[in-house]
mmCIF file of C-alpha atoms and ligand atoms in Angstrom:
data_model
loop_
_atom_site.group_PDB
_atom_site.id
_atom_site.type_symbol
_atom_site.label_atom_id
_atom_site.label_comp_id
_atom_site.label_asym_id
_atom_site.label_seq_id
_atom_site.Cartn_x
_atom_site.Cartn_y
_atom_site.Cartn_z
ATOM 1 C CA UNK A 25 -16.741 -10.964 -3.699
ATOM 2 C CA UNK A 26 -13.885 -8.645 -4.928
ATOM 3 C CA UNK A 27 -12.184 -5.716 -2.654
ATOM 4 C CA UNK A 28 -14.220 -2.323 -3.117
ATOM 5 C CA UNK A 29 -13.741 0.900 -1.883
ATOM 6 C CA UNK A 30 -16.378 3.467 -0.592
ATOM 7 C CA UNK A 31 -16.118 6.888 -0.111
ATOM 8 C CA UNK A 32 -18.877 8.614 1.637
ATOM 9 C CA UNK A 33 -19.868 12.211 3.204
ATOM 10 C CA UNK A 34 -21.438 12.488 6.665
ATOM 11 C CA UNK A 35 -22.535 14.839 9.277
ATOM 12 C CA UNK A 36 -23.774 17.368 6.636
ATOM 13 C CA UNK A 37 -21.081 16.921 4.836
ATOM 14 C CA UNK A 38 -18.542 17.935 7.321
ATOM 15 C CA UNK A 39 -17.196 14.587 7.451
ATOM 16 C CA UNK A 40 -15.591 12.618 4.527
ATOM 17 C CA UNK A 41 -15.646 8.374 4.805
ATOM 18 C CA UNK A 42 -13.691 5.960 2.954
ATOM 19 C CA UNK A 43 -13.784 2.577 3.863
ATOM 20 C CA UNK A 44 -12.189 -0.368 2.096
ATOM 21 C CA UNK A 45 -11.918 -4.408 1.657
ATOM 22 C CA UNK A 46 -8.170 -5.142 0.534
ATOM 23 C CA UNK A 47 -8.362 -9.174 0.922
ATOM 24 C CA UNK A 48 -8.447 -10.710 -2.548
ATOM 25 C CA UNK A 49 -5.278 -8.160 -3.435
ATOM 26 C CA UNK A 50 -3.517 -9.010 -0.186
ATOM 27 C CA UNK A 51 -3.912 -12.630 -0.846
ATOM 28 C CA UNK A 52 -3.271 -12.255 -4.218
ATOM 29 C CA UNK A 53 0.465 -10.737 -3.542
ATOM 30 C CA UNK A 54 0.750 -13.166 -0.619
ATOM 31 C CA UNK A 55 0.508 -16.056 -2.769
ATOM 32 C CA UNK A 56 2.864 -14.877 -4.988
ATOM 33 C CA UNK A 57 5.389 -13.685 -3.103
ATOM 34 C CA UNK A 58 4.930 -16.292 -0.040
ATOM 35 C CA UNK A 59 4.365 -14.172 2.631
ATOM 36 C CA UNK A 60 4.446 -14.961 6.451
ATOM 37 C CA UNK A 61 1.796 -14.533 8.332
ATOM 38 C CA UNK A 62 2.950 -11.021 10.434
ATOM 39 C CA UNK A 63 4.199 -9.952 6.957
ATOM 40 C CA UNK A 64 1.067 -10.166 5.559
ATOM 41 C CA UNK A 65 -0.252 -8.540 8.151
ATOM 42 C CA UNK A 66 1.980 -5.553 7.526
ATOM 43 C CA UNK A 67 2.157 -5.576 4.193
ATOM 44 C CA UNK A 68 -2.043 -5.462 4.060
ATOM 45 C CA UNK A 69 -1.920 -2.840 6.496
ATOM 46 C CA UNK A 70 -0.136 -0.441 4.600
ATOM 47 C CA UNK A 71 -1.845 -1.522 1.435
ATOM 48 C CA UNK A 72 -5.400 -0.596 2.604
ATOM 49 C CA UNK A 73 -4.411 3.010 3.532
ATOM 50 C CA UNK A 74 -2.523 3.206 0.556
ATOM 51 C CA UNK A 75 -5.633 2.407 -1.546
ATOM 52 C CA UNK A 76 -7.475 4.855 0.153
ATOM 53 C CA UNK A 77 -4.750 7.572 -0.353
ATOM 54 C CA UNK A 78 -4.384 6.632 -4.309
ATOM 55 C CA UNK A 79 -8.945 7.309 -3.898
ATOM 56 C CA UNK A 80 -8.301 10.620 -3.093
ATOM 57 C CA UNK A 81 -6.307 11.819 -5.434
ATOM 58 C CA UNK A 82 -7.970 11.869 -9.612
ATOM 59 C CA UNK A 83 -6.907 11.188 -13.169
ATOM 60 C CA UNK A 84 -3.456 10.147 -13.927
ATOM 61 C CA UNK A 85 -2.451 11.199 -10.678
ATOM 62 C CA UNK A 86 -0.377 8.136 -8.334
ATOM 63 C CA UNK A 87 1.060 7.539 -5.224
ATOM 64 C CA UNK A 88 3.529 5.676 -3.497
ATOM 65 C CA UNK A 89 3.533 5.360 0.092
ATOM 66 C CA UNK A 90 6.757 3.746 1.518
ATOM 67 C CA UNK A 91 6.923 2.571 5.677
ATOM 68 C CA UNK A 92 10.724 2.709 6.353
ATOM 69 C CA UNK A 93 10.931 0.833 9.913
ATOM 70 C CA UNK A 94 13.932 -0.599 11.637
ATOM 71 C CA UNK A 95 11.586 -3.983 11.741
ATOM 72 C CA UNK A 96 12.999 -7.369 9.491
ATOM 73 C CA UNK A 97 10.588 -6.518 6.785
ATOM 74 C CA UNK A 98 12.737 -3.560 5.745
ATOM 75 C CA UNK A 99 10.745 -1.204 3.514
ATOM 76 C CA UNK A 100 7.193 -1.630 2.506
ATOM 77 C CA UNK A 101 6.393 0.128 -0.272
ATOM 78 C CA UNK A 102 2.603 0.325 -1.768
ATOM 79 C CA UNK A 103 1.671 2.420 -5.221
ATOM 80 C CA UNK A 104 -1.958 3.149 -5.110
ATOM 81 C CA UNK A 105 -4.141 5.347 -7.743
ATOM 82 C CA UNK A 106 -7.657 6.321 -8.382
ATOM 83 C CA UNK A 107 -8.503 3.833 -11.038
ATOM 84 C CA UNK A 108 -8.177 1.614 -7.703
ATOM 85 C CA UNK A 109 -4.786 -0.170 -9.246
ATOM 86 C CA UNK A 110 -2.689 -1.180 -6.210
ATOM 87 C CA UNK A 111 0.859 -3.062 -5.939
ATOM 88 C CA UNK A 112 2.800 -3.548 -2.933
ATOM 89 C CA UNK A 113 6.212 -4.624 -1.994
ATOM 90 C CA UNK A 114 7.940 -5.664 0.695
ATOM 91 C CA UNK A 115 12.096 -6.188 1.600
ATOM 92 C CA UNK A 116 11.284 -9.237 2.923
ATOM 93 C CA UNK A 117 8.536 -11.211 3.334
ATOM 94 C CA UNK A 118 9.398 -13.720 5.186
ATOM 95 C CA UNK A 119 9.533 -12.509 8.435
ATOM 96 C CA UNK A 120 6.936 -13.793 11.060
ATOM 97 C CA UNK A 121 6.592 -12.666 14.870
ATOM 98 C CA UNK A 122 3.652 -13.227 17.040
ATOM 99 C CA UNK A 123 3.394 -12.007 20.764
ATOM 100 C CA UNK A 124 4.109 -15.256 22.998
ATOM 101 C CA UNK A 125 1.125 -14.402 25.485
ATOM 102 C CA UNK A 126 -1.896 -13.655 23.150
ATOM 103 C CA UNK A 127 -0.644 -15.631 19.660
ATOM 104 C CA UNK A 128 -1.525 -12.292 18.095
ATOM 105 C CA UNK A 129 0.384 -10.939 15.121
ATOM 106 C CA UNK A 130 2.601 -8.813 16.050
ATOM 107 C CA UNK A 131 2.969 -6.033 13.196
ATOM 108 C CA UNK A 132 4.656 -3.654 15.506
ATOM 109 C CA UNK A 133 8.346 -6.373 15.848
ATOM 110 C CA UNK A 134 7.659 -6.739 12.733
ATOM 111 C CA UNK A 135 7.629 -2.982 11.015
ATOM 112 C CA UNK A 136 9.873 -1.693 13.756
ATOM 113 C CA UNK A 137 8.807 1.397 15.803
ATOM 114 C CA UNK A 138 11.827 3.563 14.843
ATOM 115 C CA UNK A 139 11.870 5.163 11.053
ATOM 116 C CA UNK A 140 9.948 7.117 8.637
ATOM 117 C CA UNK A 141 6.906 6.936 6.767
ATOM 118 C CA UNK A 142 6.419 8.704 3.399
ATOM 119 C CA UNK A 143 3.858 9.797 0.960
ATOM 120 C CA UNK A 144 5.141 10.362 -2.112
ATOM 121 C CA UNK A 145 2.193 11.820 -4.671
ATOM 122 C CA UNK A 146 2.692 12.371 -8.324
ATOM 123 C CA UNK A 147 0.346 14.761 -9.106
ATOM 124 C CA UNK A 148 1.414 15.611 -12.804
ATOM 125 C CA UNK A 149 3.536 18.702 -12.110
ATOM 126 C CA UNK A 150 7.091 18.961 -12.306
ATOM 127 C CA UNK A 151 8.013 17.866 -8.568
ATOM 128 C CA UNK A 152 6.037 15.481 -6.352
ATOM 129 C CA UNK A 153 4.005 16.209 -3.633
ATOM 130 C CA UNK A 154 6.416 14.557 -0.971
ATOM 131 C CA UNK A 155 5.039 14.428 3.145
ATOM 132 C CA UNK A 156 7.608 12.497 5.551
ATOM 133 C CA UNK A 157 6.959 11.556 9.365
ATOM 134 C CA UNK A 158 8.411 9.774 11.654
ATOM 135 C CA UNK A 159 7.156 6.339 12.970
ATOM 136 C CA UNK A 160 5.359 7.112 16.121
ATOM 137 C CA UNK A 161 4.174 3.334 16.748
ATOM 138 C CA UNK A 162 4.713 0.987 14.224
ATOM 139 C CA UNK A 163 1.226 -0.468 13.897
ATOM 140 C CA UNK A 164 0.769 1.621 10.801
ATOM 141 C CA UNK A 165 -2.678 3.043 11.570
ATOM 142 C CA UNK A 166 -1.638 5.103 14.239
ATOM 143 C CA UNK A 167 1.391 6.105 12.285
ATOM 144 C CA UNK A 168 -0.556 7.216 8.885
ATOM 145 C CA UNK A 169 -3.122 9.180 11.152
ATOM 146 C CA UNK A 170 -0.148 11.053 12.827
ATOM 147 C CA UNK A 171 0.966 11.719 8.902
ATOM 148 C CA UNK A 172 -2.439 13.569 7.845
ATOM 149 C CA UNK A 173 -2.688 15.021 11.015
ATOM 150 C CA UNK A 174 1.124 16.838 10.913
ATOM 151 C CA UNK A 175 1.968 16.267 7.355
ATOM 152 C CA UNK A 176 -1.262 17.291 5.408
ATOM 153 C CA UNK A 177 -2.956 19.554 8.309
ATOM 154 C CA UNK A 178 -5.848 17.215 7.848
ATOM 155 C CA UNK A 179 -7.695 15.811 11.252
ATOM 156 C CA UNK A 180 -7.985 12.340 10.372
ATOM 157 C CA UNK A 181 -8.435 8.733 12.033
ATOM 158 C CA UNK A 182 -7.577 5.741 10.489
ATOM 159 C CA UNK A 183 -8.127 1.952 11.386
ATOM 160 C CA UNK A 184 -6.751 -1.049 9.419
ATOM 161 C CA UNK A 185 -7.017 -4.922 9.916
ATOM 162 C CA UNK A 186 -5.581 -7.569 8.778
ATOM 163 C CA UNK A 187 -6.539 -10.656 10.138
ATOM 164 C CA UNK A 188 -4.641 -13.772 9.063
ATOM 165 C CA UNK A 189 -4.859 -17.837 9.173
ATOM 166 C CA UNK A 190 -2.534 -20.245 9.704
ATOM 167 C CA UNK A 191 -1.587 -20.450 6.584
ATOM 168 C CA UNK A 192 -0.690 -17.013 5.512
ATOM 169 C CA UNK A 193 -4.077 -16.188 4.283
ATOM 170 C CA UNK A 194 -5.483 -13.094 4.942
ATOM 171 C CA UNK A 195 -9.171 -14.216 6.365
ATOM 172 C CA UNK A 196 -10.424 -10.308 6.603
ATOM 173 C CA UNK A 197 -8.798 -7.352 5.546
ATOM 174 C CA UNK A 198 -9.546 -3.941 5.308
ATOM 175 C CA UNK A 199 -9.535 -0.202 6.802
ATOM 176 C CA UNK A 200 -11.600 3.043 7.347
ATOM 177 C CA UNK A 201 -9.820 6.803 6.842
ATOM 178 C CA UNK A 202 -11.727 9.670 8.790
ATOM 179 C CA UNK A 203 -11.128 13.248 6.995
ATOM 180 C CA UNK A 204 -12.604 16.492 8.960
ATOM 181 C CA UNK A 205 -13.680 19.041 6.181
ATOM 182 C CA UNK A 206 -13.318 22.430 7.023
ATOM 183 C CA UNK A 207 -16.318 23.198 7.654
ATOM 184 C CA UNK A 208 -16.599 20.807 10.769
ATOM 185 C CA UNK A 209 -18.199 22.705 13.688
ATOM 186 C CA UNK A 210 -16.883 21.180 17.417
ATOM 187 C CA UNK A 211 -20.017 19.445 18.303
ATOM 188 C CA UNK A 212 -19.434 17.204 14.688
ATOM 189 C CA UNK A 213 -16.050 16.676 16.118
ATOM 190 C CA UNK A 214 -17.035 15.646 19.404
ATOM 191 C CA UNK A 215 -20.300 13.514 17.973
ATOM 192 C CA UNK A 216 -17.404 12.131 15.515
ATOM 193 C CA UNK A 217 -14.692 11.016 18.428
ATOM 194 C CA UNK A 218 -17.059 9.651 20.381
ATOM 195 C CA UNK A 219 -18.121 7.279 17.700
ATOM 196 C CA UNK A 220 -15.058 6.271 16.997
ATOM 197 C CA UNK A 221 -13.871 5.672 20.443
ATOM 198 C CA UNK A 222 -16.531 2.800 20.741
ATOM 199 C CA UNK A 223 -16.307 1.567 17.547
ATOM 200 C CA UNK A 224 -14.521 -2.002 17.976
ATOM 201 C CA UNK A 225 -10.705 -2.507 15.553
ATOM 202 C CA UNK A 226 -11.609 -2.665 12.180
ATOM 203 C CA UNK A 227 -10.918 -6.277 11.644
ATOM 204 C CA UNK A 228 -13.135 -7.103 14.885
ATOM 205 C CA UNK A 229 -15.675 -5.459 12.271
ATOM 206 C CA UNK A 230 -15.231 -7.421 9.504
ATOM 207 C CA UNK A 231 -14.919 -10.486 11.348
ATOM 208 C CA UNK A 232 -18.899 -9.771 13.121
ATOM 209 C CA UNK A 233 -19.771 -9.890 9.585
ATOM 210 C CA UNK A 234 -20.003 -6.383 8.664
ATOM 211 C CA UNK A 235 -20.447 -4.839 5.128
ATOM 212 C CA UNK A 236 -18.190 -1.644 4.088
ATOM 213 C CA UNK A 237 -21.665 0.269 4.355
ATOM 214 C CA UNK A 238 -22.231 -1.068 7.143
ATOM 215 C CA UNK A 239 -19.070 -0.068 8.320
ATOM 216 C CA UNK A 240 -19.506 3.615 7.211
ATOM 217 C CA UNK A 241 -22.923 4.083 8.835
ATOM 218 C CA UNK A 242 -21.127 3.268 12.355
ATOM 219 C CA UNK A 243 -18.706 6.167 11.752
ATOM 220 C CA UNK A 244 -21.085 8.187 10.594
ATOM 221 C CA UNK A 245 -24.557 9.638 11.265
ATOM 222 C CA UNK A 246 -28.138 9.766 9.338
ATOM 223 C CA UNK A 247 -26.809 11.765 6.652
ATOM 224 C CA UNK A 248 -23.798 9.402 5.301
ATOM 225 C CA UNK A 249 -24.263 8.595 1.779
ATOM 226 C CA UNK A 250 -22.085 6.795 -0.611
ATOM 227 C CA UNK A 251 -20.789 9.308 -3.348
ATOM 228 C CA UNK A 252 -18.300 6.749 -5.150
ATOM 229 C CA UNK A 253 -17.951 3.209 -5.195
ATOM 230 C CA UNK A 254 -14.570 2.126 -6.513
ATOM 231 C CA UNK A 255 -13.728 -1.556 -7.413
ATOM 232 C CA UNK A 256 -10.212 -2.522 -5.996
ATOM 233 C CA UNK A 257 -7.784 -4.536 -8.089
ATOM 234 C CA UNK A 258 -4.025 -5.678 -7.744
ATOM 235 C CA UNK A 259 -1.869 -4.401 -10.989
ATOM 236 C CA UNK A 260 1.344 -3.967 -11.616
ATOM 237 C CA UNK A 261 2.530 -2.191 -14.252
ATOM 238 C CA UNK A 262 5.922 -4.214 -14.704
ATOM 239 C CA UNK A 263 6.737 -5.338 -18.394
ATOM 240 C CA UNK A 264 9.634 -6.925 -20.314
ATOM 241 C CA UNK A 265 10.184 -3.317 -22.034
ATOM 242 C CA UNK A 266 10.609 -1.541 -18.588
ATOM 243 C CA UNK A 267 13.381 -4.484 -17.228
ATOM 244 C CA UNK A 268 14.740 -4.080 -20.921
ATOM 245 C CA UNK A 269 15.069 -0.666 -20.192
ATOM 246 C CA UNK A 270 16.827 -0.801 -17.216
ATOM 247 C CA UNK A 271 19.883 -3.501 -18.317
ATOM 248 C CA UNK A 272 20.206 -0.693 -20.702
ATOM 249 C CA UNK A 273 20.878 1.495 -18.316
ATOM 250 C CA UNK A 274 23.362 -0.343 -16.576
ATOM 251 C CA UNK A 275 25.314 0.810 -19.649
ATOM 252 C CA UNK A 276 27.808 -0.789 -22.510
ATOM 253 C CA UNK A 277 30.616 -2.334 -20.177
ATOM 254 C CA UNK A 278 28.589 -4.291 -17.304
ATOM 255 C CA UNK A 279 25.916 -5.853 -20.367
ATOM 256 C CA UNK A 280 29.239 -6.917 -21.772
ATOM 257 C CA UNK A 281 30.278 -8.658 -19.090
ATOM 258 C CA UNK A 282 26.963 -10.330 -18.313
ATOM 259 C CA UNK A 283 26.707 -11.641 -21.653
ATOM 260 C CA UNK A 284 30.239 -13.063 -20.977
ATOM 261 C CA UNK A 285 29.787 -14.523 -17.705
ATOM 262 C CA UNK A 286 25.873 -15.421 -17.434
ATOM 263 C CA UNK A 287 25.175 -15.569 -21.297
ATOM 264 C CA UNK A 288 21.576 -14.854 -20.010
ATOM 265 C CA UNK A 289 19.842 -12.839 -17.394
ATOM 266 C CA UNK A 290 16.323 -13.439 -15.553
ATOM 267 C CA UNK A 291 14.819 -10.464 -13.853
ATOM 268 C CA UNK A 292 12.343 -10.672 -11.568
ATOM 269 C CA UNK A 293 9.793 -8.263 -10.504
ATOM 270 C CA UNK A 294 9.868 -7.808 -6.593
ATOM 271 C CA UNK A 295 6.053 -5.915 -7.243
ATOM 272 C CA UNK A 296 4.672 -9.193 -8.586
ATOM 273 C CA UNK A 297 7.135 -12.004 -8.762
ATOM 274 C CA UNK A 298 7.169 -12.203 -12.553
ATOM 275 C CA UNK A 299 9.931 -12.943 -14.166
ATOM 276 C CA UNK A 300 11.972 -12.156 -17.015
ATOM 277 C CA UNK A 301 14.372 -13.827 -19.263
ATOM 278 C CA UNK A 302 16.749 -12.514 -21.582
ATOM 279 C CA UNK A 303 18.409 -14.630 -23.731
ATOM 280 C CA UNK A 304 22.151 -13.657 -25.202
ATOM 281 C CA UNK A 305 20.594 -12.519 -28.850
ATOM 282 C CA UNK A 306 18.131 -10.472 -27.052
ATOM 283 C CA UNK A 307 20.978 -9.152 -24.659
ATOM 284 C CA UNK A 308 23.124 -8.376 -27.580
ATOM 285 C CA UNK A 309 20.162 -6.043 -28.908
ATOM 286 C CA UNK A 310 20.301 -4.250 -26.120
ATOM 287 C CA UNK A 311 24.550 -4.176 -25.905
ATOM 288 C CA UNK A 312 24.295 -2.441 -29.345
ATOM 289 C CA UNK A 313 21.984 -0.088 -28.178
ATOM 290 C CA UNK A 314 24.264 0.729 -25.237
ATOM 291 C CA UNK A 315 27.124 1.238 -27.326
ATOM 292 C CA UNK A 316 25.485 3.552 -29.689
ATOM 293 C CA UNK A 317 24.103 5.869 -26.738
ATOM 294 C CA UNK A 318 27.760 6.615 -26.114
ATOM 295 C CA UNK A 319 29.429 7.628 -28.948
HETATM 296 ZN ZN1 LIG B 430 5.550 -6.660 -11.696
#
């Protein structure tokens, strides 16, 4: 089974539903990057609501949604868009903390509960959509909720889990985003809160077993239907061309020097762990061109 996304309306369509499986791309960026376990846990976290954000938005439109916490793992930084192409990155991965009573993962040591999160959506016009918050807990649900809520004026609840193995698999992942529409009267909202307040964490529901619709029809009531149903896959849009590009940019005098000193260079995408190699012809390609730009 692959990662899929749903979005659904409920209550009359006063109530918007996107739910989401993120393992496969978790794992997949996991295995390539070697994450710990609690990094993993962080890094899918942020991932899943990143999908979710990138669902919302249409055509050639992207995001990037970046968790700045005062944690080890540094910055987190997902790009999500509606063809359901996600990437993630992390400062580093290899950062592990678990709470000494319960053995649980313990996201929040690990993100840091001090910093900023920020959605940063490219919506095809000449300046971004940018919405920055602070970090109000570090457990990244709580935090992106606070963001709709202040940021984007939208009431919104969001739950994301990541559950992980010993062995830095990600067993069940995946997360649910609650949007109010406008036209949400306050018995919806109260029907809505109540729901949600005895709805178990989202990765308890994965782990009972449950579906994504399955999933939605808790949240919601009689009237939730599935209007889109969007496959989820990891993709990163890295490429020789683009590192090529930017050892050009470093400009005439440091490619010089490289080509003295390394005769080579290897670049390696932190997105995907790919990596490049330039030998010295190809380098010297790329000296000329450097040259040329500044006369
Ligand atoms: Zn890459």
């Amino acid at each position: 089974m692959s990662d899929l996304l749903i979005k659904c309306l409920s209550y009359s369509q006063a109530v918007r539903i996107y739910v989401a499986n993120t393992k496969d791309i978790i794992n997949e960026i996991g295995d390539r990057l070697n994450y710990f376990p609690s990094a993993l846990a962080a890094m899918g976290r942020v991932l899943t609501v990143g999908a979710m954000i990138g669902s919302t938005l249409k055509g050639n439109e992207s995001v990037t949604v970046k968790v700045e916490g005062n944690g080890p793992i540094g910055l987190i930084m997902v790009d999500a868009n509606p063809k359901g192409e996600v990437r993630a990155y992390s400062q580093n991965p290899h950062c592990h903390f678990e709470n000494p009573d319960t053995h649980k993962l313990d996201v929040r040591n690990t993100v840091g509960n001090r910093g900023f999160i920020s959605v940063i959506k490219d919506l095809k016009l000449k300046e971004p959509f940018i919405g920055t918050v602070p970090i109000i807990s570090g457990e990244i649900a709580e935090d992106f909720a606070y963001y709709f809520n202040i940021s984007e004026q939208i009431p919104s609840a969001v739950s994301l889990g990541v559950l992980v193995d010993e062995d830095s698999r990600a067993i069940h992942a995946g997360g649910f985003m609650v949007q109010l529409l406008p036209n949400a009267s306050e018995e919806v909202i109260e029907k809505l809160e109540e729901k949600i307040k005895q709805l178990p964490p989202m990765s308890k529901l994965l782990s009972q077993g449950n579906t994504i619709e399955q999933i939605a029809k808790l949240i919601g009531d009689e009237t939730t239907t599935i209007i889109e149903t969007l496959p989820l896959e990891f993709k990163c849009s890295c490429s020789k061309e683009r590192f090529a590009r930017g050892i050009l940019s470093l400009g005439a005098e440091e490619i010089k020097q490289m080509i003295e000193e390394d005769k080579e260079a290897r670049t390696i995408c932190h997105f995907c762990g790919n990596e490049y190699y330039f030998p010295q012809n190809e380098l010297n390609t790329i000296l000329e061109s450097a040259s040329k730009k500044r006369k």
